[in-house]
Coordinates of C-alpha atoms and ligand atoms in Angstrom, one line a residue:
M1 CA 407.0 -36.7 -15.9
R2 CA 407.6 -37.4 -19.6
I3 CA 404.9 -39.0 -21.7
E4 CA 406.2 -42.2 -23.2
K5 CA 403.1 -43.5 -24.9
H6 CA 400.3 -41.4 -26.5
P7 CA 397.5 -42.5 -28.8
I8 CA 398.0 -39.6 -31.3
L9 CA 401.3 -38.0 -30.7
A10 CA 404.8 -39.4 -31.3
F11 CA 407.3 -37.4 -29.4
E12 CA 410.5 -37.4 -31.4
R13 CA 412.9 -35.9 -28.9
G14 CA 416.0 -34.2 -30.1
K15 CA 419.5 -34.9 -28.9
P16 CA 420.0 -35.1 -25.1
I17 CA 421.2 -31.9 -23.5
T18 CA 422.9 -31.2 -20.2
F19 CA 422.0 -28.0 -18.3
Y20 CA 422.3 -26.7 -14.8
F21 CA 419.5 -25.5 -12.6
N22 CA 420.7 -23.7 -9.4
G23 CA 423.9 -25.6 -9.8
I24 CA 422.3 -29.1 -10.2
E25 CA 423.0 -31.0 -13.4
M26 CA 419.9 -32.0 -15.3
Q27 CA 419.1 -33.6 -18.6
G28 CA 416.7 -32.3 -21.3
Y29 CA 416.3 -32.6 -25.0
E30 CA 417.1 -30.3 -27.9
G31 CA 413.9 -28.6 -29.1
E32 CA 412.2 -28.3 -25.8
T33 CA 412.0 -25.1 -23.7
I34 CA 413.8 -24.6 -20.4
A35 CA 410.4 -24.7 -18.5
A36 CA 409.5 -28.0 -20.2
A37 CA 412.8 -29.5 -19.3
L38 CA 412.5 -28.4 -15.7
L39 CA 409.0 -29.8 -15.3
A40 CA 410.2 -33.1 -16.9
N41 CA 412.9 -33.2 -14.2
G42 CA 410.2 -32.7 -11.5
V43 CA 411.0 -29.1 -10.8
K44 CA 407.8 -27.1 -10.1
V45 CA 409.2 -24.2 -8.1
F46 CA 411.1 -22.0 -10.6
T47 CA 411.6 -18.9 -8.5
H48 CA 410.1 -16.8 -5.6
S49 CA 408.2 -13.5 -5.4
T50 CA 410.4 -10.6 -4.5
K51 CA 408.4 -9.2 -1.6
Y52 CA 406.9 -12.2 0.2
N53 CA 409.2 -14.9 -1.1
R54 CA 406.3 -17.0 -2.2
P55 CA 407.2 -19.9 -4.6
R56 CA 406.5 -19.4 -8.3
G57 CA 406.1 -21.9 -11.2
F58 CA 405.2 -21.5 -14.8
F59 CA 401.6 -20.5 -15.7
C60 CA 400.9 -19.5 -19.3
G61 CA 403.5 -21.5 -21.2
I62 CA 403.4 -19.0 -24.1
G63 CA 405.5 -16.1 -22.8
K64 CA 402.7 -13.8 -21.8
C65 CA 403.1 -13.7 -18.0
S66 CA 406.0 -13.3 -15.6
S67 CA 405.7 -16.5 -13.6
C68 CA 408.7 -18.3 -15.1
L69 CA 411.3 -15.5 -15.4
M70 CA 414.7 -16.6 -14.4
R71 CA 418.4 -15.8 -15.1
V72 CA 419.7 -17.8 -18.0
N73 CA 423.4 -17.7 -18.8
G74 CA 423.7 -14.5 -16.8
V75 CA 420.8 -12.7 -18.5
P76 CA 418.1 -11.8 -16.0
N77 CA 414.3 -12.0 -16.6
V78 CA 414.4 -14.6 -19.4
R79 CA 411.0 -16.1 -20.2
T80 CA 411.9 -19.7 -19.7
C81 CA 408.6 -21.0 -21.1
I82 CA 409.5 -19.9 -24.6
T83 CA 413.3 -20.1 -24.5
P84 CA 414.7 -23.2 -26.1
L85 CA 417.1 -25.3 -24.0
Q86 CA 420.8 -25.3 -25.1
E87 CA 423.8 -27.4 -24.1
G88 CA 425.4 -26.3 -20.9
M89 CA 422.8 -23.6 -20.1
I90 CA 423.0 -22.1 -16.6
V91 CA 419.5 -21.4 -15.2
E92 CA 419.2 -19.6 -11.9
S93 CA 416.2 -18.8 -9.6
D94 CA 415.8 -15.5 -7.8
K95 CA 418.6 -13.7 -9.5
H96 CA 417.4 -10.4 -10.9
E97 CA 420.6 -8.7 -11.8
L98 CA 423.5 -9.2 -14.3
P99 CA 426.4 -11.1 -12.8
E100 CA 429.3 -8.9 -11.9
G101 CA 431.8 -8.3 -14.7
M102 CA 429.6 -10.0 -17.3
P103 CA 430.6 -8.4 -20.6
Y104 CA 427.9 -6.6 -22.6
K105 CA 427.2 -8.6 -25.7
K106 CA 426.3 -6.3 -28.6
P107 CA 423.4 -7.7 -30.6
K108 CA 423.7 -8.0 -34.4
R109 CA 421.4 -5.5 -36.1
E110 CA 419.4 -6.2 -39.2
S111 CA 417.2 -3.8 -41.1
I112 CA 414.2 -5.2 -42.9
E113 CA 411.9 -3.3 -45.3
A114 CA 408.6 -5.0 -45.9
D115 CA 405.3 -4.1 -47.7
I116 CA 403.5 -5.9 -44.9
A117 CA 404.7 -7.0 -41.5
I118 CA 402.6 -9.5 -39.6
V119 CA 403.1 -9.9 -35.9
G120 CA 402.0 -13.4 -34.7
G121 CA 402.2 -16.6 -36.6
G122 CA 399.0 -18.3 -35.4
P123 CA 396.3 -19.2 -37.8
A124 CA 395.3 -15.5 -38.3
G125 CA 398.8 -14.3 -39.0
M126 CA 399.7 -17.3 -41.3
A127 CA 396.4 -16.8 -43.3
A128 CA 397.3 -13.1 -43.8
A129 CA 400.8 -14.1 -45.0
I130 CA 399.5 -16.7 -47.4
E131 CA 396.9 -14.3 -48.8
A132 CA 399.3 -11.4 -49.4
G133 CA 402.6 -13.1 -49.7
E134 CA 402.4 -14.0 -53.4
D135 CA 402.2 -10.4 -54.6
A136 CA 403.9 -8.4 -51.8
N137 CA 407.1 -8.5 -49.7
V138 CA 405.8 -10.0 -46.4
V139 CA 407.6 -10.7 -43.1
I140 CA 405.9 -12.7 -40.3
I141 CA 407.3 -12.6 -36.8
D142 CA 406.6 -14.9 -33.9
E143 CA 408.2 -15.3 -30.6
Q144 CA 407.6 -19.1 -30.3
P145 CA 410.2 -21.6 -31.7
C146 CA 407.6 -22.6 -34.4
L147 CA 404.7 -21.2 -36.4
G148 CA 401.1 -22.3 -35.5
G149 CA 400.0 -20.3 -32.4
Q150 CA 397.4 -22.2 -30.4
L151 CA 397.0 -24.8 -33.1
I152 CA 400.3 -26.6 -32.3
K153 CA 398.8 -28.0 -29.2
Q154 CA 395.3 -29.0 -30.4
T155 CA 395.4 -32.8 -30.9
H156 CA 391.6 -33.0 -31.3
K157 CA 389.7 -32.9 -34.6
F158 CA 388.5 -29.4 -35.1
F159 CA 385.0 -28.3 -35.0
G160 CA 383.8 -25.7 -37.5
S161 CA 383.7 -26.1 -41.2
S162 CA 385.7 -28.3 -43.5
M163 CA 386.6 -25.2 -45.5
E164 CA 388.7 -24.0 -42.6
G165 CA 390.1 -27.5 -41.8
A166 CA 387.4 -28.9 -39.5
G167 CA 387.7 -32.6 -39.1
K168 CA 391.5 -32.3 -39.1
R169 CA 393.5 -32.0 -36.0
G170 CA 394.8 -28.6 -35.0
I171 CA 398.4 -29.8 -35.3
E172 CA 397.8 -31.0 -38.9
I173 CA 396.2 -27.6 -39.9
A174 CA 399.2 -25.8 -38.4
K175 CA 401.6 -27.9 -40.4
E176 CA 399.8 -27.3 -43.7
M177 CA 399.6 -23.6 -43.1
E178 CA 403.2 -23.4 -42.0
E179 CA 404.3 -25.0 -45.3
E180 CA 402.3 -22.5 -47.3
T181 CA 403.4 -19.5 -45.2
R182 CA 407.1 -20.4 -45.7
K183 CA 406.6 -20.3 -49.5
K184 CA 405.1 -16.9 -49.4
A185 CA 406.8 -14.9 -46.6
R186 CA 410.0 -14.4 -44.7
V187 CA 409.6 -16.1 -41.3
L188 CA 411.3 -14.8 -38.2
L189 CA 410.9 -17.2 -35.2
K190 CA 412.0 -16.9 -31.5
T191 CA 411.7 -13.2 -32.2
S192 CA 409.5 -10.9 -30.0
V193 CA 408.2 -7.7 -31.4
I194 CA 408.8 -5.4 -28.5
G195 CA 407.8 -2.0 -29.8
Y196 CA 406.0 0.0 -32.5
Y197 CA 407.3 3.5 -33.4
N198 CA 405.9 6.0 -35.8
R199 CA 408.9 7.6 -37.4
G200 CA 406.9 9.1 -40.2
Y201 CA 406.7 5.5 -41.4
H202 CA 405.7 2.4 -39.5
F203 CA 408.5 0.8 -37.5
L204 CA 408.8 -2.3 -35.4
A205 CA 411.6 -3.3 -33.1
A206 CA 411.9 -7.0 -32.7
V207 CA 414.4 -9.0 -30.7
N208 CA 415.7 -12.6 -31.1
K209 CA 417.4 -13.0 -27.7
I210 CA 418.6 -16.5 -28.4
D211 CA 420.8 -15.5 -31.4
A212 CA 421.2 -11.9 -30.1
I213 CA 419.7 -10.1 -33.2
L214 CA 417.8 -6.8 -33.2
Y215 CA 415.5 -6.5 -36.2
E216 CA 414.5 -3.0 -37.3
I217 CA 411.5 -3.4 -39.5
K218 CA 410.1 -0.7 -41.7
A219 CA 406.7 -1.6 -43.1
K220 CA 404.0 0.0 -45.2
K221 CA 401.3 -2.0 -43.5
I222 CA 401.2 -3.9 -40.2
I223 CA 398.8 -6.7 -39.2
F224 CA 398.7 -7.5 -35.5
A225 CA 397.6 -11.1 -35.1
T226 CA 399.0 -11.5 -31.5
G227 CA 396.4 -13.9 -30.2
A228 CA 395.2 -13.9 -26.6
Q229 CA 396.3 -14.6 -23.1
E230 CA 394.7 -16.8 -20.4
N231 CA 392.5 -15.3 -17.7
M232 CA 393.3 -15.8 -14.0
L233 CA 390.8 -16.5 -11.3
V234 CA 390.9 -15.1 -7.7
F235 CA 391.1 -17.7 -5.0
E236 CA 393.4 -18.4 -2.0
N237 CA 396.9 -19.5 -3.0
N238 CA 396.2 -19.1 -6.7
D239 CA 399.9 -18.3 -7.1
L240 CA 401.1 -21.7 -5.9
P241 CA 403.2 -23.6 -8.4
G242 CA 400.9 -26.2 -9.9
V243 CA 398.2 -23.7 -10.7
Y244 CA 398.5 -23.5 -14.5
G245 CA 396.7 -21.9 -17.4
A246 CA 394.9 -24.5 -19.5
G247 CA 396.9 -23.5 -22.6
G248 CA 400.1 -23.9 -20.5
V249 CA 399.2 -27.4 -19.6
Q250 CA 398.5 -28.2 -23.3
T251 CA 401.8 -26.8 -24.3
M252 CA 403.7 -28.9 -21.9
M253 CA 401.8 -32.0 -22.7
N254 CA 401.1 -31.9 -26.4
V255 CA 404.1 -30.0 -27.7
Y256 CA 406.8 -31.2 -25.4
G257 CA 405.4 -34.5 -24.1
V258 CA 405.7 -33.5 -20.4
K259 CA 402.9 -34.2 -17.9
P260 CA 401.7 -31.3 -15.7
G261 CA 401.3 -33.8 -12.8
D262 CA 399.7 -37.1 -11.9
A263 CA 396.2 -35.9 -11.0
G264 CA 394.5 -32.5 -11.4
I265 CA 391.3 -30.6 -11.5
I266 CA 390.1 -28.2 -14.2
V267 CA 388.3 -25.0 -13.5
G268 CA 385.9 -24.2 -16.4
A269 CA 383.7 -26.4 -18.5
G270 CA 383.8 -24.5 -21.7
N271 CA 385.3 -26.2 -24.8
V272 CA 388.8 -25.5 -23.7
G273 CA 388.3 -27.1 -20.3
L274 CA 386.5 -30.1 -21.7
I275 CA 389.0 -30.7 -24.5
L276 CA 391.9 -30.3 -22.0
A277 CA 390.3 -32.9 -19.8
Y278 CA 390.2 -35.4 -22.6
Q279 CA 393.8 -34.6 -23.7
L280 CA 395.0 -35.1 -20.1
L281 CA 393.3 -38.6 -20.0
Q282 CA 395.0 -39.4 -23.3
A283 CA 398.3 -38.5 -21.7
G284 CA 397.7 -40.8 -18.8
V285 CA 396.9 -38.1 -16.3
K286 CA 394.0 -38.4 -13.9
V287 CA 391.3 -35.7 -14.0
K288 CA 389.6 -35.7 -10.6
A289 CA 386.9 -33.1 -11.4
I290 CA 385.9 -30.3 -13.7
V291 CA 384.4 -27.3 -11.8
E292 CA 382.1 -24.9 -13.6
A293 CA 380.6 -21.8 -11.9
M294 CA 377.6 -21.5 -14.4
P295 CA 374.5 -23.6 -13.9
K296 CA 375.3 -25.5 -17.1
I297 CA 378.2 -26.6 -19.2
G298 CA 379.4 -23.9 -21.6
G299 CA 381.2 -26.2 -24.2
Y300 CA 379.8 -28.6 -26.7
L301 CA 377.9 -31.4 -25.0
V302 CA 379.6 -33.9 -27.3
H303 CA 382.9 -33.0 -25.5
A304 CA 381.2 -33.2 -22.1
A305 CA 379.8 -36.6 -22.8
K306 CA 383.2 -37.9 -23.8
V307 CA 384.9 -36.9 -20.5
R308 CA 381.9 -38.1 -18.5
R309 CA 382.1 -41.5 -20.2
N310 CA 385.7 -41.6 -18.9
G311 CA 384.5 -41.2 -15.4
V312 CA 385.3 -37.5 -14.9
E313 CA 382.8 -35.7 -12.7
I314 CA 381.6 -32.2 -13.8
Y315 CA 380.4 -30.0 -10.9
T316 CA 378.3 -27.2 -12.2
R317 CA 377.4 -24.2 -10.0
H318 CA 380.7 -24.9 -8.2
S319 CA 384.0 -23.0 -8.1
I320 CA 387.4 -23.3 -6.5
K321 CA 387.7 -21.7 -3.1
E322 CA 391.3 -22.5 -2.2
A323 CA 394.4 -24.3 -3.4
Y324 CA 396.7 -25.7 -0.7
G325 CA 400.2 -27.0 -0.5
K326 CA 403.5 -26.1 1.0
E327 CA 405.7 -25.5 -2.0
S328 CA 403.3 -26.5 -4.8
V329 CA 399.7 -27.7 -5.2
E330 CA 398.7 -30.6 -3.0
G331 CA 395.0 -30.2 -3.3
A332 CA 392.0 -27.9 -3.8
I333 CA 388.9 -27.0 -1.9
I334 CA 385.8 -26.6 -4.1
A335 CA 382.4 -25.5 -3.0
K336 CA 378.9 -24.8 -4.4
L337 CA 377.8 -21.3 -5.4
D338 CA 374.5 -19.6 -4.6
E339 CA 372.5 -17.4 -7.0
K340 CA 374.7 -14.4 -6.1
W341 CA 377.9 -16.3 -6.8
N342 CA 378.8 -16.7 -3.1
F343 CA 380.1 -19.9 -1.7
I344 CA 377.6 -21.9 0.3
E345 CA 379.0 -22.8 3.7
G346 CA 379.2 -26.5 4.4
T347 CA 379.3 -27.6 0.7
E348 CA 383.1 -27.6 0.6
K349 CA 384.8 -30.7 -0.9
N350 CA 388.5 -31.4 -0.5
I351 CA 390.1 -32.8 -3.7
P352 CA 393.8 -33.9 -3.3
C353 CA 395.6 -33.2 -6.6
D354 CA 399.0 -32.0 -7.7
F355 CA 397.9 -29.4 -10.3
I356 CA 394.9 -27.1 -11.1
A357 CA 394.3 -26.0 -14.6
I358 CA 392.4 -22.8 -15.1
A359 CA 390.2 -22.7 -18.2
V360 CA 388.1 -19.6 -17.6
G361 CA 388.6 -17.7 -20.9
L362 CA 391.0 -15.6 -22.7
T363 CA 391.8 -11.9 -23.0
P364 CA 392.9 -10.4 -26.4
S365 CA 396.6 -9.4 -26.5
T366 CA 396.5 -5.8 -27.5
K367 CA 399.6 -4.3 -25.9
L368 CA 401.4 -3.8 -29.2
V369 CA 398.5 -2.5 -31.3
Q370 CA 397.9 0.0 -28.5
Q371 CA 401.3 1.5 -29.1
T372 CA 400.3 2.6 -32.6
G373 CA 397.7 5.0 -31.2
A374 CA 394.8 3.0 -32.8
K375 CA 391.6 3.6 -30.8
I376 CA 391.1 0.9 -28.2
K377 CA 387.8 0.1 -26.4
F378 CA 386.8 -2.2 -23.5
I379 CA 384.2 -4.5 -25.0
P380 CA 383.4 -7.3 -22.5
A381 CA 381.8 -9.6 -25.2
A382 CA 385.1 -9.4 -27.1
G383 CA 387.1 -10.5 -24.1
G384 CA 388.4 -7.2 -23.0
W385 CA 390.3 -4.3 -24.6
V386 CA 390.3 -4.5 -28.4
A387 CA 391.3 -2.2 -31.2
L388 CA 388.2 -0.8 -32.9
H389 CA 388.2 -2.0 -36.5
N390 CA 386.0 -2.2 -39.6
E391 CA 384.9 -5.3 -41.6
Y392 CA 388.2 -5.3 -43.4
M393 CA 390.1 -5.5 -40.1
Q394 CA 391.5 -2.0 -40.5
T395 CA 391.9 -0.1 -37.3
T396 CA 391.4 3.6 -36.8
I397 CA 394.9 4.0 -38.3
D398 CA 394.5 3.0 -42.0
D399 CA 397.7 1.1 -42.4
I400 CA 397.3 -0.9 -39.1
Y401 CA 395.2 -4.1 -39.1
V402 CA 394.2 -6.7 -36.5
A403 CA 393.0 -10.3 -36.9
G404 CA 392.1 -13.3 -34.9
D405 CA 391.8 -13.7 -31.2
S406 CA 393.6 -10.3 -30.6
A407 CA 390.6 -8.7 -32.2
N408 CA 387.8 -10.7 -30.5
I409 CA 388.1 -14.1 -28.8
E410 CA 386.7 -16.6 -31.2
E411 CA 388.0 -19.7 -33.0
A412 CA 390.7 -20.7 -35.4
S413 CA 388.2 -20.8 -38.3
T414 CA 387.2 -17.2 -37.9
A415 CA 390.8 -16.3 -37.2
V416 CA 391.8 -17.7 -40.6
I417 CA 389.1 -15.8 -42.5
E418 CA 390.0 -12.6 -40.6
G419 CA 393.6 -13.1 -41.5
K420 CA 392.7 -13.5 -45.1
I421 CA 390.5 -10.4 -45.1
A422 CA 393.3 -8.3 -43.4
G423 CA 395.9 -9.7 -45.9
L424 CA 393.8 -9.1 -48.9
H425 CA 392.7 -5.6 -47.9
A426 CA 396.3 -4.6 -47.0
L427 CA 397.6 -6.0 -50.3
N428 CA 394.8 -4.3 -52.4
S429 CA 395.6 -1.0 -50.9
L430 CA 399.2 -1.3 -52.0
K431 CA 398.4 -2.6 -55.5
S432 CA 395.1 -3.4 -57.1
V433 CA 394.3 -7.1 -56.8
D434 CA 392.5 -8.9 -59.7
G435 CA 389.0 -10.0 -58.7
Y436 CA 389.4 -8.2 -55.3
E437 CA 385.6 -7.5 -54.8
E438 CA 384.5 -11.0 -55.5
K439 CA 387.2 -12.5 -53.3
M440 CA 386.6 -10.1 -50.4
N441 CA 382.8 -10.6 -50.6
G442 CA 383.3 -14.3 -50.4
Y443 CA 385.4 -14.0 -47.2
L444 CA 382.9 -11.6 -45.6
K445 CA 380.1 -14.0 -46.4
R446 CA 382.1 -16.9 -45.0
L447 CA 382.6 -15.0 -41.7
E448 CA 378.9 -14.4 -41.5
E449 CA 378.2 -18.1 -42.0
L450 CA 380.7 -19.0 -39.3
R451 CA 379.1 -16.7 -36.8
A452 CA 375.6 -18.0 -37.5
G453 CA 374.0 -20.2 -34.8
E454 CA 374.0 -20.3 -31.0
F455 CA 377.8 -20.2 -30.5
G456 CA 378.2 -17.3 -32.9
K457 CA 375.9 -15.0 -30.9
R458 CA 378.5 -13.6 -28.5
P459 CA 381.3 -12.9 -31.1
K460 CA 378.7 -11.4 -33.5
A461 CA 377.5 -9.0 -30.8
A462 CA 381.0 -8.1 -30.0
K463 CA 381.9 -7.4 -33.6
K464 CA 378.8 -5.2 -34.0
K465 CA 380.1 -3.0 -31.1
I466 CA 383.6 -3.0 -32.5
Y467 CA 382.4 -1.9 -36.0
E468 CA 380.0 0.7 -34.6
G469 CA 382.8 2.1 -32.4
Y470 CA 385.1 2.2 -35.4
Y471 CA 382.7 4.2 -37.6
E472 CA 381.8 6.5 -34.8
E473 CA 385.5 7.2 -34.2
V474 CA 386.5 7.7 -37.8
G475 CA 383.4 9.8 -38.3
R476 CA 382.3 8.3 -41.6
G477 CA 379.5 6.1 -42.7
R478 CA 379.8 2.4 -43.5
N479 CA 379.7 2.9 -47.3
S480 CA 381.8 5.9 -47.7
Ligands
LIG501 C1 391.9 -26.0 -25.9 C2 391.5 -25.2 -27.2 C3 390.8 -25.8 -28.1 C4 390.4 -25.1 -29.3 N1 389.6 -25.8 -30.2 C5 389.3 -25.2 -31.4 C6 388.5 -25.8 -32.4 O1 388.2 -27.0 -32.2 N2 388.2 -25.1 -33.5 C7 388.5 -23.8 -33.6 O2 388.2 -23.2 -34.7 N3 389.3 -23.2 -32.7 C8 389.7 -23.8 -31.6 N4 390.4 -23.1 -30.6 C9 390.7 -21.7 -30.8 C10 391.8 -21.4 -31.7 O3 393.0 -22.2 -31.3 C11 392.2 -19.9 -31.5 O4 391.0 -19.2 -31.7 C12 393.2 -19.5 -32.6 O5 394.4 -20.2 -32.5 C13 393.4 -18.0 -32.7 O6 394.3 -17.7 -33.7 P1 395.3 -16.4 -33.6 O7 396.2 -16.5 -34.8 O8 394.4 -15.2 -33.5 O9 396.1 -16.5 -32.3 P2 397.1 -17.5 -31.7 O10 396.9 -18.9 -32.3 O11 397.1 -17.4 -30.2 O12 398.5 -17.0 -32.3 C14 399.1 -15.8 -31.9 C15 400.6 -15.8 -32.1 O13 401.1 -14.5 -31.9 C16 402.4 -14.6 -31.3 N5 402.8 -13.4 -30.6 C17 402.0 -12.7 -29.7 N6 402.7 -11.6 -29.4 C18 403.8 -11.5 -30.0 C19 404.9 -10.6 -30.1 N7 404.9 -9.5 -29.3 N8 406.0 -10.9 -30.9 C20 406.0 -12.0 -31.7 N9 405.0 -12.9 -31.7 C21 403.9 -12.7 -30.9 C22 402.2 -15.8 -30.3 O14 403.5 -16.4 -30.0 C23 401.3 -16.7 -31.1 O15 402.1 -17.7 -31.9 C24 390.8 -23.8 -29.5 C25 391.6 -23.1 -28.5 C26 392.0 -23.8 -27.4 C27 392.9 -23.1 -26.3

């Protein structure tokens, strides 16, 4: 299952590691996650559901769902898709309790005082840190083993504007931004922010489970740049191992060099689905079909043309009806949809495959910002529940900001500018920044430019609703 040759990526695997899965000795490499190592060893079934004992594999690959939870070295419910592999690790399925007699390991505690705490080290969070870090004490926290968010798996050259890195590959942009971020801010990785508390000051609890450290972070301002999570689709057997989120497939393939399978189908012909198809082909994986419910392709036609040239059929007005397989995916049944989105009897096609990648959009991750008490609203055009905010990314609680996909599903380019706006505004409210007005106006104008055109219509409409909701909520006018 490991990718040995790739046209763009060179996988420099770390030192070999021995670990145990349900008592069976397996080999992996330093630097990869438990889930990646298991998949590389051909393991698709990680665990079983508690009530009906149905098999479960990984799904999101970024620590957002519960599909890959297992007991690791005696600790139950470890998110194995974001936990790095270590020598001698004992990984167990279907064990939900602490082993008897296991001593309680007291975590180290560390208190941190920061001017600005940033949750999430994707493009939005890193841009905020770079913007504010020169003149303020900034800490940035991410639960992944590295900074970069979604960018670390984007091997394609980015669309958008050259000012925000278009023309470069996502992985290159991530590297450049990481270097800058490290110069400007304290970086905490493999660390999940698990709670916000108002103690008369803003307080975050963050946990690094690998090194057993509990961080207690007191901050004057907080920027939540927590990104998004993948949407699921309802169809029969959608919980079978081998049904993966598109981002999860990208993580396995482009970050860890592990194939999701030999041949698959993709559901969704937006940019994510189309780009994923091309990336799978580059990794030597067959793409049997792309299935799209809408009457036309949602992503850029240049991406669609590229996959079609490589022989991939795109079925518009089709969806997935059923996945089948005993322990993991062995195939999919797709069928045509009528005007009312019902399957048309007799149009079913059976496509044998060993994985199904779901690329049907993202939902903003707002669980943490909700804990602050900032006003949240369901705005379908933004992708779901989002924190109402103004043009400066400030929520209905003045010291709390949002930026990037967690504030409206968009693109890395807009995430970067929103991060800069949040960082600059937060900094200026702590200490006056030279040339603030000019800089801020430049960023606001840039955002407007990025949202011009056909693809900017949806995010623009979403933002309008978000700003209106914000001003309604705080009860003051735009210019006050
Ligand atoms: C296939 C694909 C292709 C794309 N192509 C393009 C393109 O060509 N051009 C473009 O502009 N955009 C593109 N995008 C979109 C772009 O990648 C995203 O819009 C962008 O990454 C969003 O940035 P972000 O910082 O808001 O979120 P993310 O990049 O998702 O980063 C969020 C970070 O927050 C961290 N986090 C979340 N919760 C916690 C917590 N509780 N504790 C600690 N850390 C936490 C996560 O680990 C993650 O690292 C593409 C996306 C995909 C999936």
